[in-house]
Short mmCIF file of C-alpha atoms in Angstrom, two decimals:
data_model
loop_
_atom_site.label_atom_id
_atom_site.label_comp_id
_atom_site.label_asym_id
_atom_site.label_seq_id
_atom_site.Cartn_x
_atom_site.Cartn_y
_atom_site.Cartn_z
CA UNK A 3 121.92 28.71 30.21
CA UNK A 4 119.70 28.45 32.88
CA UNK A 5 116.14 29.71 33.40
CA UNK A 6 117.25 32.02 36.01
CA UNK A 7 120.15 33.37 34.17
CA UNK A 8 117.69 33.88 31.33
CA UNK A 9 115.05 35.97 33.85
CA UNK A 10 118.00 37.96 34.77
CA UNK A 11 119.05 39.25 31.38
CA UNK A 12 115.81 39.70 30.50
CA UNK A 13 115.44 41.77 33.30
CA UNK A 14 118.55 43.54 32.87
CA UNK A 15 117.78 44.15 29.09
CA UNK A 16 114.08 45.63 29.66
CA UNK A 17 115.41 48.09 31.91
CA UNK A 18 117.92 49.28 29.66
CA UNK A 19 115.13 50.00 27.07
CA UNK A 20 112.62 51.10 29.73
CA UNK A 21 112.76 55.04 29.40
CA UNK A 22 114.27 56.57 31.96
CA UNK A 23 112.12 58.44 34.67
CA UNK A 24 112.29 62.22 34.61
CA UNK A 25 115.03 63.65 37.30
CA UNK A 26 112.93 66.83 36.53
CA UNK A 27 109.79 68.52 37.00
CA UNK A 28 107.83 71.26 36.73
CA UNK A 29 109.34 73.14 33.72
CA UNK A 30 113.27 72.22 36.56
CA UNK A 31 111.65 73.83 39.67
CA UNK A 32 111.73 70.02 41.33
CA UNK A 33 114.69 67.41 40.74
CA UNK A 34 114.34 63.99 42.03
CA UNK A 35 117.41 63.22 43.88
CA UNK A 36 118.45 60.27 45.86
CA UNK A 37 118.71 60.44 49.63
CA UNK A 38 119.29 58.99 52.45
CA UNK A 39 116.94 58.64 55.61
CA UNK A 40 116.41 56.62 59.35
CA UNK A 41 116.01 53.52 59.37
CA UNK A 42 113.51 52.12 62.21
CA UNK A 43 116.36 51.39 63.89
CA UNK A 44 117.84 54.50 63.59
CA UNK A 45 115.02 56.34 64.13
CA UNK A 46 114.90 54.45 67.98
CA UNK A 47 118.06 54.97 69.00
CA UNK A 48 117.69 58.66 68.02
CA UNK A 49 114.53 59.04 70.05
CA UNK A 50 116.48 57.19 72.73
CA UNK A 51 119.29 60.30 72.64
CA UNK A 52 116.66 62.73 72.77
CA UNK A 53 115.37 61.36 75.57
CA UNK A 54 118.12 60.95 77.78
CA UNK A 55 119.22 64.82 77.07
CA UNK A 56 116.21 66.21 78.27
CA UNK A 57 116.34 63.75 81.39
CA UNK A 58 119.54 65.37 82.11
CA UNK A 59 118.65 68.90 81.22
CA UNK A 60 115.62 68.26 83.21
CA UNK A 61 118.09 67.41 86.62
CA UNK A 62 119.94 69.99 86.39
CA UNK A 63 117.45 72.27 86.15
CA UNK A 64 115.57 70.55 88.87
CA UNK A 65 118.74 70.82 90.63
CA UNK A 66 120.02 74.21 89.90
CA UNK A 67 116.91 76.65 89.62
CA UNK A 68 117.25 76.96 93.56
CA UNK A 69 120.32 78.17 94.24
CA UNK A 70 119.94 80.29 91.44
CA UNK A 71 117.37 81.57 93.07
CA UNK A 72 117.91 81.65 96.30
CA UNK A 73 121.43 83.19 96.38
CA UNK A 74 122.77 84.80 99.33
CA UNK A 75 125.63 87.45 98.26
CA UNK A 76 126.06 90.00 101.47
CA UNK A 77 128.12 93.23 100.30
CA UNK A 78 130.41 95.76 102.50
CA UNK A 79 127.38 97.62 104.01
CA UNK A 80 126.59 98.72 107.31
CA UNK A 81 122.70 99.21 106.91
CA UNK A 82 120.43 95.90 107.35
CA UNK A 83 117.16 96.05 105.26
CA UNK A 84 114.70 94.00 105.85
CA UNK A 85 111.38 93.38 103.65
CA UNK A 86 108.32 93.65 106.03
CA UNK A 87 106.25 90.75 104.41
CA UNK A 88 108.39 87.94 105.29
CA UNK A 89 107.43 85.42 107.42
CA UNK A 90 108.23 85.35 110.90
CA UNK A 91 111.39 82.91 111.42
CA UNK A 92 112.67 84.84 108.62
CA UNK A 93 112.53 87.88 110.88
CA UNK A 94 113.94 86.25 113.74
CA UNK A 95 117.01 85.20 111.30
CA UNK A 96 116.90 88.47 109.95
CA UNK A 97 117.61 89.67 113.39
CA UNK A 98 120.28 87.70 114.43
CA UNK A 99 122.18 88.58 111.02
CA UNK A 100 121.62 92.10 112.22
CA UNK A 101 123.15 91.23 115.76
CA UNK A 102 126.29 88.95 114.82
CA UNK A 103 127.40 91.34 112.14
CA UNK A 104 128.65 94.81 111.77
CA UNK A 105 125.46 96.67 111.30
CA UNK A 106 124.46 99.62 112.58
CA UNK A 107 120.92 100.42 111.74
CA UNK A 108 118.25 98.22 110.36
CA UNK A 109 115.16 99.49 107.60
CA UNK A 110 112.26 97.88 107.54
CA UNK A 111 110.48 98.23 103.90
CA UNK A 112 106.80 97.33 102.32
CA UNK A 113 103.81 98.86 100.68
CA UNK A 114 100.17 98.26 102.31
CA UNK A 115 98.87 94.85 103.90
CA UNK A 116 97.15 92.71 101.57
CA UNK A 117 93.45 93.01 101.61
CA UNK A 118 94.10 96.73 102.97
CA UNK A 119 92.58 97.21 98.92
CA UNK A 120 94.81 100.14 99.00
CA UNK A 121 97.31 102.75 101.11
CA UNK A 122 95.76 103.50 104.50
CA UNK A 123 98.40 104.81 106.48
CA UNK A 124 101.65 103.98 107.44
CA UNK A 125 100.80 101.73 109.76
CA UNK A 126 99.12 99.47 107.95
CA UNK A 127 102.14 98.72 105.62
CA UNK A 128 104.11 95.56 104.83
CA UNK A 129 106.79 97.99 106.64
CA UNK A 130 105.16 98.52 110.02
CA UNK A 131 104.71 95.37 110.53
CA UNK A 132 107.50 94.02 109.70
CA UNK A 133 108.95 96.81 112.33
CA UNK A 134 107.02 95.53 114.71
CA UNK A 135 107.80 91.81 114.43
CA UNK A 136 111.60 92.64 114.93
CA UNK A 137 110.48 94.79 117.99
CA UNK A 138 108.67 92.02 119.62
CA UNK A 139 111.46 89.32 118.85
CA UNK A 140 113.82 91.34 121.06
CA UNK A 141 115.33 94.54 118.96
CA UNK A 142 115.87 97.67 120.32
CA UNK A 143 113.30 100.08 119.14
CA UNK A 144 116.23 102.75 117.72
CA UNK A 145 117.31 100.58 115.81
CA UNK A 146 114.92 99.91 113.21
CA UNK A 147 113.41 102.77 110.71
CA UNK A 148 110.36 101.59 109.11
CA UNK A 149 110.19 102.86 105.08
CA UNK A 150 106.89 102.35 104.08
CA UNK A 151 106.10 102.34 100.27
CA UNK A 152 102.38 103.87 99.61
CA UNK A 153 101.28 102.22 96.70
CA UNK A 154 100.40 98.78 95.61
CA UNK A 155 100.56 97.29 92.58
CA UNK A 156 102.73 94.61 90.37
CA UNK A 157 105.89 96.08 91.31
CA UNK A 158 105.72 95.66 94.46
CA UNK A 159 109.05 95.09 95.50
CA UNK A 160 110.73 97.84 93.24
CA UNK A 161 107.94 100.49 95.08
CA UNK A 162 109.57 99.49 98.31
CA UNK A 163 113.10 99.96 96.75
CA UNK A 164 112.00 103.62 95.58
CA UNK A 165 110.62 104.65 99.05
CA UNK A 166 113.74 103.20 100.03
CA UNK A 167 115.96 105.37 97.50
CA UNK A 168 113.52 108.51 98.40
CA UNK A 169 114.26 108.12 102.27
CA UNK A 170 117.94 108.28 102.17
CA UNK A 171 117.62 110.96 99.91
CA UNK A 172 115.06 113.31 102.23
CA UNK A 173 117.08 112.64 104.82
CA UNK A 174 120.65 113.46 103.31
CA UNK A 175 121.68 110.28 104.00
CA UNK A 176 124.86 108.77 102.33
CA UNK A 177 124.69 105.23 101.74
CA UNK A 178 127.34 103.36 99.73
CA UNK A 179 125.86 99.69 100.37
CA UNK A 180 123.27 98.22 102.05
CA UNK A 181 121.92 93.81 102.60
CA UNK A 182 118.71 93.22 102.26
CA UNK A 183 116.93 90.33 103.89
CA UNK A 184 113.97 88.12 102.15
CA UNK A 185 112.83 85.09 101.59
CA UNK A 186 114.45 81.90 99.49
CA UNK A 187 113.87 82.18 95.86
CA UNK A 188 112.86 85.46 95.91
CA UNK A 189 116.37 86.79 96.94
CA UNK A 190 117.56 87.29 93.25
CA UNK A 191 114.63 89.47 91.97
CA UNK A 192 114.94 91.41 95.07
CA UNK A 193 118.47 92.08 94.87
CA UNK A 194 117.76 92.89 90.89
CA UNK A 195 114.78 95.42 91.48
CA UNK A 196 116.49 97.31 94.65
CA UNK A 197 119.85 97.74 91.53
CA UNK A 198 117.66 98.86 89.54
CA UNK A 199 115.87 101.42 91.91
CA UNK A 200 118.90 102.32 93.96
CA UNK A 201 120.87 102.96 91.02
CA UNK A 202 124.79 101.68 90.30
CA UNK A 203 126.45 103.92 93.24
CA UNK A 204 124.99 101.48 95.98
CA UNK A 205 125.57 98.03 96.07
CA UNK A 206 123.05 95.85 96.76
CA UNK A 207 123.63 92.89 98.44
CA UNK A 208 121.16 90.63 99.70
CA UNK A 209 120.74 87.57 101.81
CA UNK A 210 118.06 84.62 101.68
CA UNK A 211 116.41 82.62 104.42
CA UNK A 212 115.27 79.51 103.37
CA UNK A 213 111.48 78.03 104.41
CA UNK A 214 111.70 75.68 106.94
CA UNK A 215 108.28 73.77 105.55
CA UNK A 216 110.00 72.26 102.41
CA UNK A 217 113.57 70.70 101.88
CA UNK A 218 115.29 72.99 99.84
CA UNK A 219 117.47 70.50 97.99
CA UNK A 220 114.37 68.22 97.40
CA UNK A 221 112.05 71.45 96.34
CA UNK A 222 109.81 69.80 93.62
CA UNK A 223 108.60 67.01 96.02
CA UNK A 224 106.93 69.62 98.08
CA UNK A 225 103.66 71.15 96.81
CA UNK A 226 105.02 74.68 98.18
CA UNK A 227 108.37 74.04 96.78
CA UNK A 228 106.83 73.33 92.97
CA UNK A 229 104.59 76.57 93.72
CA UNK A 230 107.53 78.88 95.20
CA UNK A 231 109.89 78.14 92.37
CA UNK A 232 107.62 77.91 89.78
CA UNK A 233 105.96 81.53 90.35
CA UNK A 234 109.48 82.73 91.21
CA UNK A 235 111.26 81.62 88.92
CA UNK A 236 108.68 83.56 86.07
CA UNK A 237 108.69 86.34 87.97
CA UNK A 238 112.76 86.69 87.83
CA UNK A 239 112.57 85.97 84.03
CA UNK A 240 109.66 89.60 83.76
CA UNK A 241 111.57 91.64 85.71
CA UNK A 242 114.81 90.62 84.04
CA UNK A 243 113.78 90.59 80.60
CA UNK A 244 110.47 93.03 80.41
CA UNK A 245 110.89 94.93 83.15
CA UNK A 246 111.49 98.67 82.74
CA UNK A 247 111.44 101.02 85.36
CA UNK A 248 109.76 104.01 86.09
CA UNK A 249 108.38 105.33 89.49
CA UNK A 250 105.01 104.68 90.65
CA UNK A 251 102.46 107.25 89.97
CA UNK A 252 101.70 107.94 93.20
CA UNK A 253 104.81 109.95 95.61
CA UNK A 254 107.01 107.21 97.62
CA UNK A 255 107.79 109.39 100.17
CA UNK A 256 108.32 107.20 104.15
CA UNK A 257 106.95 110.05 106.42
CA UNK A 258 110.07 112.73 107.36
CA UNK A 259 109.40 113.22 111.11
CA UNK A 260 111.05 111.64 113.74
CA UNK A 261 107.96 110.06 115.27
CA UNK A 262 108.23 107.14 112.16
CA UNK A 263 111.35 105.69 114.18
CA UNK A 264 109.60 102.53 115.86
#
């Protein structure tokens, strides 16, 4: 017999007398069990999985958190309304929606100016001048109704929607559906608050003009874009998720007389 052979079943023979290590300890609150685990190799090609997923999921969210976003959805409604902050070429597209289609009156809505530090009057509202702009870009002054809202705070948007709500109502006004006009990605919160405020017997549909400064389909390569998206984007996930309404404190009442048609 060879040395090796010998080595072997002497190896074989002191393990057989060695005692055998406890599968148990702790008085049985641990048991040693054998398992099996990731090799280096494994371990790389599972970080290599990992990684490509969130590449992907990463596209298409780079991809799809526009159009999410920015959704256009126009409803069987004969009553344009238009939010008074937007910029200008989104008035000017705002009123040649109003023009080509079936429309027959236009609302112009918005609490005060930024910096006003407060409600002024209602001519210094996100409404009036929003009125004006369409006035100066060629609409008929009988046409447009300015709503102002008369507070300002978070909710800025579902304020306007209230006054909005309030106006029809002082003014007996029976309104089954109406568009509203904004800007890009903020065209699905909009469209959510003004449900909210208006309530499920109008439908709200609503109708986004994209920003000419940034490609739309290339957003996160523009400084704006990463900015519009970004902010928009948490503000949608708030006012869908934590959002509960109740009416400002203050009364969001447009004024009643006939003198507020501009």
């Amino acid at each position: 017999m060879s040395d090796t052979s010998k080595d072997s079943s002497t190896a074989t023979m002191a393990s057989q007398l060695a005692p055998a290590e406890p599968s148990r300890a702790l008085w049985g609150l641990l048991d040693r069990k054998e398992r099996w685990s990731l090799s280096w190799r494994g371990r790389l090609i599972l970080a290599l999985i990992l990684a490509s997923a969130l590449l992907l999921v990463g596209a298409l969210v780079l991809k799809g958190v526009y159009p999410f976003l920015a959704t256009t959805h126009r409803v069987n409604a004969n009553i344009l309304v238009v939010e008074g902050w937007i910029h200008e070429y989104a008035i000017r597209a705002a009123l040649k929606e109003f023009q080509s289609n079936h429309y027959a009156r236009i609302f112009t809505t918005g609490g005060p100016v930024e910096g006003t530090g407060g409600y002024i009057n209602d001519y210094c509202t996100s409404a009036s001048v929003g009125a004006d702009l369409l006035r100066k870009n060629g609409l008929a002054n009988g046409s447009v109704q300015m709503v102002p809202s008369r507070v300002m705070d978070r909710d800025r948007t579902y304020g306007s929607a209230i006054a909005l709500r309030n106006w029809f109502r002082d003014h007996n006004m029976a309104v089954s559906g109406i568009d509203v006009v904004t800007e890009d990605v903020h065209a699905r919160r909009t469209r959510l608050l003004f449900q909210k405020a208006l309530g499920d017997k109008l439908t709200v549909g609503v109708i986004a003009i994209a920003n000419p400064d940034y490609d739309a389909k290339h957003w996160w390569s523009y400084s704006e874009g990463v900015k519009e998206v970004g902010s928009e984007a948490l503000a949608y996930v708030y006012a869908r998720l934590f959002f509960h309404p109740s009416e400002p404190p203050l009364v969001q009442k447009a004024a009643a007389s006939d003198s507020d048609t501009r």
